[in-house]
XYZ file of C-alpha atoms in Angstrom:
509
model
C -51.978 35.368 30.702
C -51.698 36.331 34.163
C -50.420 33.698 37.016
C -51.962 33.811 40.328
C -50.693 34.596 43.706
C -50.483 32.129 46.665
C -52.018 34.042 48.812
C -55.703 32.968 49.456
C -57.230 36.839 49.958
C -55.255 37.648 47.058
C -56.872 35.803 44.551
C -60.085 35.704 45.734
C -59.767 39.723 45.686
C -58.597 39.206 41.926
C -61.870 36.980 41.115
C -64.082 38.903 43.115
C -63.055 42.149 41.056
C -63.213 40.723 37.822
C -67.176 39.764 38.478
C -68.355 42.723 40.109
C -71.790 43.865 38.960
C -72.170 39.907 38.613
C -75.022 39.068 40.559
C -74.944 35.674 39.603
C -71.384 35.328 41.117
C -71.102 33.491 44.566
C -67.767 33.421 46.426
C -67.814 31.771 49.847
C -65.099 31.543 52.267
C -64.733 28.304 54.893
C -62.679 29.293 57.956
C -60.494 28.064 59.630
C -61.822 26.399 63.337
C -59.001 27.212 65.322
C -56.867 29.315 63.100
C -57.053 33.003 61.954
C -57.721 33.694 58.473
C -59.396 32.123 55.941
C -58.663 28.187 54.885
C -60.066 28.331 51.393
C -63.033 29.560 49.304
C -65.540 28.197 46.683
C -66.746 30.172 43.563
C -69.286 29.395 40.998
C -71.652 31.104 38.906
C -75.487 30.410 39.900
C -77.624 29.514 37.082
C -74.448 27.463 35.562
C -74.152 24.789 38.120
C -76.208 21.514 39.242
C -78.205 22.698 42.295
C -77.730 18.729 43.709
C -74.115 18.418 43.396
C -73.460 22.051 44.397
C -75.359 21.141 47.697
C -73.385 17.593 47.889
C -69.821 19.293 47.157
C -70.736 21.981 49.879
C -71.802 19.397 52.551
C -68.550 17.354 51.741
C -66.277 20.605 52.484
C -68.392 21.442 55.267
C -68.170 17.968 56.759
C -63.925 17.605 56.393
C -63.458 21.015 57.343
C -65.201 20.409 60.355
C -63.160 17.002 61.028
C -59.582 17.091 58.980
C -58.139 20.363 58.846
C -55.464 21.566 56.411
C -53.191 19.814 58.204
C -50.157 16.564 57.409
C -47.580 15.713 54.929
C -49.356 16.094 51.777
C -49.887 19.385 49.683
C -53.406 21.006 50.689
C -55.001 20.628 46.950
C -54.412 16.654 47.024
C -55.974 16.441 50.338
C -59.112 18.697 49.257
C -59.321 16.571 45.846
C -60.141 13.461 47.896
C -63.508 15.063 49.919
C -64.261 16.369 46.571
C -67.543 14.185 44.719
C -66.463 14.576 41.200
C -64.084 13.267 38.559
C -62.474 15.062 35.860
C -61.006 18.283 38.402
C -58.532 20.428 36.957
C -55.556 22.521 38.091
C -55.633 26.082 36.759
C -52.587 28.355 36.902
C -53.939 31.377 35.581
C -57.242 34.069 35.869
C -58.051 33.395 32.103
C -58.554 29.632 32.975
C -60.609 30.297 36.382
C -62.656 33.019 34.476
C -63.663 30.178 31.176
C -64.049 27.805 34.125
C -66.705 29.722 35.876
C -68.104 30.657 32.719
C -68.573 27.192 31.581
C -70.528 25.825 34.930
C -67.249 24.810 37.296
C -67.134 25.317 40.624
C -63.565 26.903 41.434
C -61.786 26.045 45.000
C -58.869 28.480 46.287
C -57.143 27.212 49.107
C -54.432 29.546 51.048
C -51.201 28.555 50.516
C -51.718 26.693 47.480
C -50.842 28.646 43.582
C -52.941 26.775 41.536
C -56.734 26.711 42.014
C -58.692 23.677 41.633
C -61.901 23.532 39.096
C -65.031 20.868 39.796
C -67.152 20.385 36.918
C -71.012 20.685 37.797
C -72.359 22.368 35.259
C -76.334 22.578 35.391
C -78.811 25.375 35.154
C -82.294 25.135 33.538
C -82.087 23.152 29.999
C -84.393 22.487 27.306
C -85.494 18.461 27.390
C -84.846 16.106 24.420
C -87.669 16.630 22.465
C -88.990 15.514 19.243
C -86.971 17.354 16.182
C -89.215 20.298 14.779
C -87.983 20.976 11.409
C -87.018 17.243 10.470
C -90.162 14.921 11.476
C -90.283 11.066 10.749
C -93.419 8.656 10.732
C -91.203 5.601 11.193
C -87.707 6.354 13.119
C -86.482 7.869 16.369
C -88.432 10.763 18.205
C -85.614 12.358 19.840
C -83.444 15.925 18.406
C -80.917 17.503 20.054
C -80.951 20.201 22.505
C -78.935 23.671 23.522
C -76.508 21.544 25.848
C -73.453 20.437 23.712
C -73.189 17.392 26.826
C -76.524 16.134 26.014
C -75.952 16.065 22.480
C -72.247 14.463 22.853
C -74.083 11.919 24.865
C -76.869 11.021 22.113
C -74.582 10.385 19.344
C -72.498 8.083 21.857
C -75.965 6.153 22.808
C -76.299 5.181 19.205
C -72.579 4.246 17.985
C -70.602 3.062 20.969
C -66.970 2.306 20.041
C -64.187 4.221 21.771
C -63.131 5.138 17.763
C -66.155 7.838 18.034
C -64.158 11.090 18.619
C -64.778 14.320 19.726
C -62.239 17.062 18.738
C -63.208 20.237 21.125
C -62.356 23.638 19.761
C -63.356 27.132 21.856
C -64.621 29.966 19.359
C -65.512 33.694 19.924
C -63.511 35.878 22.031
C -66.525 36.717 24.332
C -68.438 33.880 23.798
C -66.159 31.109 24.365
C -68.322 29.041 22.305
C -67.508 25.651 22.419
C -67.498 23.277 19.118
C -66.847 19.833 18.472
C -65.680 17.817 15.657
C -66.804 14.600 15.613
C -65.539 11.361 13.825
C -65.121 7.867 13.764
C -61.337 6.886 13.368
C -60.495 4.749 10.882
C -63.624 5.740 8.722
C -62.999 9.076 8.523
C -60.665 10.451 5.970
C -57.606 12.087 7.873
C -57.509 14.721 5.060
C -60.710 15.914 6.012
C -60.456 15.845 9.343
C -57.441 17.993 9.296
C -58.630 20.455 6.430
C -61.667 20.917 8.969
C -59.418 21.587 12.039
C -57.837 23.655 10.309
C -60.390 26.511 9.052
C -61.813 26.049 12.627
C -58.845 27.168 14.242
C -58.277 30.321 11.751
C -61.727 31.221 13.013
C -61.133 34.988 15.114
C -64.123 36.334 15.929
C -65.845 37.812 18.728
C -69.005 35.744 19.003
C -70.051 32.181 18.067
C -73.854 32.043 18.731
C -75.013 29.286 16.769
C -73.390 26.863 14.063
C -74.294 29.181 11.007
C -71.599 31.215 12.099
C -69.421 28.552 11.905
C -71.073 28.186 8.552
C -70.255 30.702 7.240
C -66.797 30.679 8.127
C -65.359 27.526 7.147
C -67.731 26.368 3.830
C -66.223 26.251 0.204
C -67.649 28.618 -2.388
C -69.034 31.393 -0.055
C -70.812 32.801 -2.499
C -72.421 30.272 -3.815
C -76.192 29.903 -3.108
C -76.097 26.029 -2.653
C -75.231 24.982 0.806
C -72.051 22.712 1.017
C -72.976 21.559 4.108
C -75.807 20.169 6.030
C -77.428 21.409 8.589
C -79.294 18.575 11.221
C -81.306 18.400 14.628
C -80.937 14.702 14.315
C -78.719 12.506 16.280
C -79.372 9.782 14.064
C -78.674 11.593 11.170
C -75.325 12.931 12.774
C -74.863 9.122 13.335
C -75.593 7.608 10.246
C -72.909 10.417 8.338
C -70.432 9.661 11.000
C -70.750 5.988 10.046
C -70.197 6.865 6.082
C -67.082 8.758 6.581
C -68.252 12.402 6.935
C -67.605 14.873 9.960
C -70.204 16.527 12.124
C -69.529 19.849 13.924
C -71.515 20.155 16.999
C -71.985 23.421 18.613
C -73.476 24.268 22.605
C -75.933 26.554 22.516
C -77.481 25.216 19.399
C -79.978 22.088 18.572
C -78.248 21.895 14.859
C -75.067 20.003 14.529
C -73.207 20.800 10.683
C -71.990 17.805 8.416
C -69.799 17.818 5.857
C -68.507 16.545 3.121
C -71.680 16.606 1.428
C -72.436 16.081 -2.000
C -75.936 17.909 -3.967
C -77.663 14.156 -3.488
C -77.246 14.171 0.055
C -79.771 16.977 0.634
C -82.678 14.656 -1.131
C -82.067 11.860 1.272
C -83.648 11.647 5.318
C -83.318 9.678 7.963
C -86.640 7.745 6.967
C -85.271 6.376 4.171
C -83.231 3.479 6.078
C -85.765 2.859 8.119
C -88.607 2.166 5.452
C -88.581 -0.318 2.900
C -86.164 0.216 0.215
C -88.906 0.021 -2.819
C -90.855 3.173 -0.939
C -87.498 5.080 -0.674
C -86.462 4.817 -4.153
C -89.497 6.101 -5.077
C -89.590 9.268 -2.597
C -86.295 10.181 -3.428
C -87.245 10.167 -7.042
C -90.356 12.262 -6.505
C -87.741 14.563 -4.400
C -85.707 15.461 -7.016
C -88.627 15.945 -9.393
C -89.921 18.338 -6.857
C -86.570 20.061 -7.101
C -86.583 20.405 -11.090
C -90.523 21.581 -10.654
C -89.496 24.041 -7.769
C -87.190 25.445 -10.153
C -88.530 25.929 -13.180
C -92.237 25.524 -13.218
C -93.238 29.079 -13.098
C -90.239 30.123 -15.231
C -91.709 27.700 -17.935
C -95.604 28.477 -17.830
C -94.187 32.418 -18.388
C -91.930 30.983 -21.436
C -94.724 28.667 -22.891
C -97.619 31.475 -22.834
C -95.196 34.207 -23.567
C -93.022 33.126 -25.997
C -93.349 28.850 -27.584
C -97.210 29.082 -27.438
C -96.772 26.920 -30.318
C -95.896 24.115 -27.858
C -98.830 24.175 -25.459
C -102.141 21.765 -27.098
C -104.440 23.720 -29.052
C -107.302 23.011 -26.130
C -105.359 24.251 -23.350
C -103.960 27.040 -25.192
C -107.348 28.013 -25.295
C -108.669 27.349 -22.045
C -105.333 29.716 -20.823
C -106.075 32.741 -22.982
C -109.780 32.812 -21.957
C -108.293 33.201 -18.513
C -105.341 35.787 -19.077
C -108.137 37.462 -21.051
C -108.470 40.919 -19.145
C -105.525 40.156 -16.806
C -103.283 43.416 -17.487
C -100.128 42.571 -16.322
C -97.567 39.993 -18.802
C -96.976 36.478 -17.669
C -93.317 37.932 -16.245
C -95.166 40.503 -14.009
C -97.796 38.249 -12.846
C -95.850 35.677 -11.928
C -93.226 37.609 -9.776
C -96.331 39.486 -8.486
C -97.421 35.988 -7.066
C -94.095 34.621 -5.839
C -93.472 37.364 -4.137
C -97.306 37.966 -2.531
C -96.710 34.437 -1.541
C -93.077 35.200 0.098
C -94.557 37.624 2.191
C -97.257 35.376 3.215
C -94.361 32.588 4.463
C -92.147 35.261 6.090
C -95.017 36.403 8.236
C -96.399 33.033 8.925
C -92.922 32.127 10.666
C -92.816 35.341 12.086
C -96.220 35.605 13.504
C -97.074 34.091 17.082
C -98.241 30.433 16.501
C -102.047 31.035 17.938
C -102.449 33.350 14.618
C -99.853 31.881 12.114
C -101.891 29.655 10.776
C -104.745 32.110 10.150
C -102.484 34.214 8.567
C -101.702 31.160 6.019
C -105.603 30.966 5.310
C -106.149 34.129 4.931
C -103.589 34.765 2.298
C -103.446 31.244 0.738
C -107.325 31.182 0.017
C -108.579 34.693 0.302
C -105.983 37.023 -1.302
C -105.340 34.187 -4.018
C -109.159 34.296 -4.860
C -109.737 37.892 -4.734
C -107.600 38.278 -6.914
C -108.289 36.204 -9.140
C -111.843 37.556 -9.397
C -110.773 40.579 -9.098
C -108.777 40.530 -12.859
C -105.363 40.577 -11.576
C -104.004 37.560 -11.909
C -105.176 34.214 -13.972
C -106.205 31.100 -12.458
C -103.731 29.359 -13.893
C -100.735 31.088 -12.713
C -102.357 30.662 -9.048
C -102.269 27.175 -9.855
C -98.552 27.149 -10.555
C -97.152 29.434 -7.854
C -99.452 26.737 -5.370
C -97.704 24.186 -6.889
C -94.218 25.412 -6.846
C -94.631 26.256 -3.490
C -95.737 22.872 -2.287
C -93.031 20.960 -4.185
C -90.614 23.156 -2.704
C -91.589 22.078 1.072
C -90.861 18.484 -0.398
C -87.109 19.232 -0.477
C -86.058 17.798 3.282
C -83.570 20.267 3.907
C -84.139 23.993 4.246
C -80.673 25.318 3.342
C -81.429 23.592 -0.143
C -85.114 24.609 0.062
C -84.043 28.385 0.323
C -81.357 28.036 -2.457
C -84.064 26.762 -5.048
C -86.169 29.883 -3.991
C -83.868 32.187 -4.483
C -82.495 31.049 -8.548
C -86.314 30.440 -8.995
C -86.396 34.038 -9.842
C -83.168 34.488 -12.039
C -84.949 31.861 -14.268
C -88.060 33.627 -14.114
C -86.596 36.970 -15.561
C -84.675 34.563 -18.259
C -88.111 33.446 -19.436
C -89.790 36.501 -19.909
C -87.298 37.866 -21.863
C -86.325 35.064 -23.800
C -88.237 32.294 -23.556
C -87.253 28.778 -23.714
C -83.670 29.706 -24.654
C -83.708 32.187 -22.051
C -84.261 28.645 -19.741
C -81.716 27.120 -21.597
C -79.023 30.183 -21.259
C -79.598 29.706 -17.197
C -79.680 26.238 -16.895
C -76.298 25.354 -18.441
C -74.146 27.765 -16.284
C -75.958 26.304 -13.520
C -74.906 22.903 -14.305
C -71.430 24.228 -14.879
C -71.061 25.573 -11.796
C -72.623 22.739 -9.556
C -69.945 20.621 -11.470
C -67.344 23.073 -10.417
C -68.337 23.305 -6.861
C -66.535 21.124 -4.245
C -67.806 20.001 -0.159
C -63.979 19.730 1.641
C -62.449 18.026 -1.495
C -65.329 16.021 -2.415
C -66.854 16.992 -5.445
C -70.604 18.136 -4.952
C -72.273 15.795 -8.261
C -70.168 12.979 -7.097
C -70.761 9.882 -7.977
C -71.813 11.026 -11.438
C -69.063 13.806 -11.626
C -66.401 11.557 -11.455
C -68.639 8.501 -11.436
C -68.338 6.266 -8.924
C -70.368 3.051 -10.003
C -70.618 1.482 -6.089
C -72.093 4.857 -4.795
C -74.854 4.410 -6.899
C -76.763 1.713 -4.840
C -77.657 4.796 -2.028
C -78.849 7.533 -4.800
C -81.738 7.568 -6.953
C -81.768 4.086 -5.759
C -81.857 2.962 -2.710
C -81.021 -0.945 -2.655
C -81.886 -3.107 0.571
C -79.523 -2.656 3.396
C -78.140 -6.169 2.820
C -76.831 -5.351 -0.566
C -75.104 -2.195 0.293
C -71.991 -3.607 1.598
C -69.614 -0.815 1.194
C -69.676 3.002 2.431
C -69.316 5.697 -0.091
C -66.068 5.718 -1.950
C -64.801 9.400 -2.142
C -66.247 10.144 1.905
C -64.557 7.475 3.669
C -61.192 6.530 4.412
C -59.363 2.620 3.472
C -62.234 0.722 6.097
C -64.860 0.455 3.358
C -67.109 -2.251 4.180
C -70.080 -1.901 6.171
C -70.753 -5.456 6.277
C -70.412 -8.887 5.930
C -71.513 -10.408 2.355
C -73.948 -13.026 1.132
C -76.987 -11.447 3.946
C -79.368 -12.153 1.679
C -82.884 -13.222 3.921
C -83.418 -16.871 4.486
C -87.226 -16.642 3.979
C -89.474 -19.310 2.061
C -90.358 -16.962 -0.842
C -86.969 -15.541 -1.463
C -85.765 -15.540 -5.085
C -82.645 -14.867 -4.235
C -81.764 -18.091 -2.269
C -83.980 -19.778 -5.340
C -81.049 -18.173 -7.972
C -78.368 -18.854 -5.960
C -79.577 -22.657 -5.445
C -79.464 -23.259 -9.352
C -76.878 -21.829 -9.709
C -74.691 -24.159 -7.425
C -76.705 -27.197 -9.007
């Protein structure tokens, strides 16, 4: 790392070379009044600074120049500090420091005679608003996602749990990029293990680029290879706060609106935001019909091609009948027809997301109802199987998160294969590796089927089920460190109608 020179022309020669053919760099010198030479000079990048408190830091130099030269008993950085409108200024002793400074929206002040140079942070520049989350929409529950500006998104987790515990561990990633990445936690809920193991694989990270938090991803998850994602992926500051609050990490990255979380375990994918905010009977029963859309996202199509194909014995004698009248003159097997449709209707959800939003939804029309008809009339394919693929499809946009969404997708056709050339068993032979290996698979030491592999009979109230927030008293057992209760006991509500109070009353009689 090189150290800089005192001289003042010196190392603004030094800064001045290192961003030519920077047309966004700005270097201005202030001048002495009644000396020769060249007091000291302010660099920043436009575009990365706050227009307003560029203007107000300029005026302020202007102003003391004009009034209090470098002149008296103290050193000339300490007497610039105090005309200077912000907190938070640093001293940096080398060019690697003044370069990531003016990278990451400081303005840099060089004064002659002094080594070190002194960084204001004013970082600005055109942002994206907080905006309502676009992949992860409530009915009932805050409007607000996160945004591109790692600040902004510090500052809405802080709006929601404000306790100087709520840490933010800050990490710089990518060689060119400079990415920065914070790990958030609360202390004293948070498992130090974690914490560390996390730290850890973030600073073996060496790479050139960070661009957005898959990379990060990719880097630092258990079981690469594994098509089930081990950690969750969130636009959601109250999602970010609500895992915080259990005991889990979130690692927040600038440039990017999705923050990571992790541990995770496979359950933690069915459950949103929503959930806590609606009543607890509605919940339960979403999540259920969640995971029922998982198991029918999975294997629906790979059991209509086992049932026709191979256990026809199985299907009722009437609908038996009513499907062979349909397959009758289709000329493909149940295998080929089906992949034939999965993947039609692949290609139909690739170029819907790819296509400009004035004709994406055309697009969808045109090869949801048109293409799916024609061919049907056409011979190709049976009505049923259009019925099934429509299906599949539909329960698989019930999943809440897309990482999990995408993994179902992909073993979808694995299973498919299975049943066409082996029916039933062929299921069978898939499904129990499958099990074995979600078993085997682990989020940052937490085990992914936790609480049912180990079981863990207190995790159970926030599962399946999700009990009133009154009776769930304690946070998760394996995510959270020795400060395990949430709240105070005996909450039940005081209403006139409640049974509770009614049980409790007799009871005490």
């Amino acid at each position: 790392m090189q150290s800089l020179n005192i001289s003042l022309e010196d190392k603004l020669n030094h800064i001045i070379k290192a961003f030519e053919y920077s047309p966004d760099f700005v270097a201005r010198e202030f001048p002495m009044l009644e000396e020769k030479g060249t007091a000291l000079a302010v660099c920043y990048m436009e575009g990365l600074t706050d227009s307003t408190l560029l203007v107000e830091l300029m005026d302020n130099i202007i102003q003391w120049m004009n009034t209090d030269p470098l002149k008296g008993d103290q050193p000339r950085d300490v007497l610039v500090k105090r005309v200077l409108p912000s907190g938070n200024i640093r001293n940096l002793d080398s060019s690697q420091l003044i370069y990531e400074a003016l990278l990451t929206g400081h303005v840099v002040i060089l004064i002659d005679g002094v080594k070190n140079v002194l960084a204001v942070p004013i970082a600005g520049g055109a942002r994206r608003s907080v905006e309502e989350p676009t992949s992860q929409t409530v009915v009932r529950g805050p409007k607000e996602g996160f945004t591109e500006e790692l600040t902004t998104n510090i500052t809405l987790v802080r709006r929601k749990i404000r306790t100087p515990d709520l840490k933010f561990q800050m990490h710089t990633i990518g060689e060119y990029t400079q990415t920065v990445v914070a790990l958030a936690y609360i202390q004293g809920i948070a498992k130090p293990q974690v914490i560390e193991e996390v730290t850890k694989r973030l600073n073996a990270i060496n790479t050139d680029s960070i661009l957005e938090s898959g990379y990060i991803e990719e880097f630092i998850q258990d079981a690469p290879l594994t098509p089930f994602p081990t950690m969750i992926n969130t636009e959601r500051p109250d999602t970010v706060a609500g895992s915080l609050l259990d005991g889990q990490v979130a690692i927040m990255v600038d440039g990017t609106p999705f923050a990571l979380i992790a541990p995770v375990t496979f359950f933690n994918f069915f459950q949103t935001p929503e959930d806590y905010y609606q009543r607890y009977d509605i919940s339960t029963f979403l999540r259920i019909i969640r995971l029922i859309c998982f198991l029918v996202s999975l294997l629906l199509p790979s059991t209509f091609i086992a049932l026709t194909t191979f256990q026809q014995e199985m299907i009722p004698t009437t609908l038996l009948v009513t499907l062979a009248a349909q397959r009758e003159g289709v000329p493909f097997p149940a295998l080929l027809e089906a992949l034939l449709m999965e993947i039609t209707f692949e290609v139909i959800r690739e170029a819907g997301v790819r296509m400009p939003r004035a004709i994406g939804p055309a697009i969808s029309i045109v090869g949801a109802l048109v293409i799916g008809q024609a061919a049907v009339e056409a011979g190709l394919v049976s009505g049923a199987m259009v019925i099934v693929v429509s299906f599949t499809a539909i329960a698989n946009f019930a999943i809440p998160y897309f990482s999990m969404a995408t993994a179902v997708r992909l073993l979808r056709f694995p299973f498919m294969v299975l049943a066409g050339t082996l029916g039933l068993y062929g299921i069978l032979a898939g499904a129990v590796p499958l099990l074995a290996h979600l078993v085997s698979l682990k989020s940052f030491g937490v085990d992914y089927l936790m609480p049912y592999s180990p079981f863990f009979k207190s995790n159970m109230k926030d599962l399946w089920l999700r009990v009133p927030w009154w009776a769930m008293k304690t946070r998760p057992d394996e995510k959270s460190n020795t400060n395990k209760t949430r709240q105070a006991p005996h909450q039940y509500p005081s209403g006139s109608d409640n049974i509770v109070d009614r049980i409790n009353e007799a009871e005490n009689e």
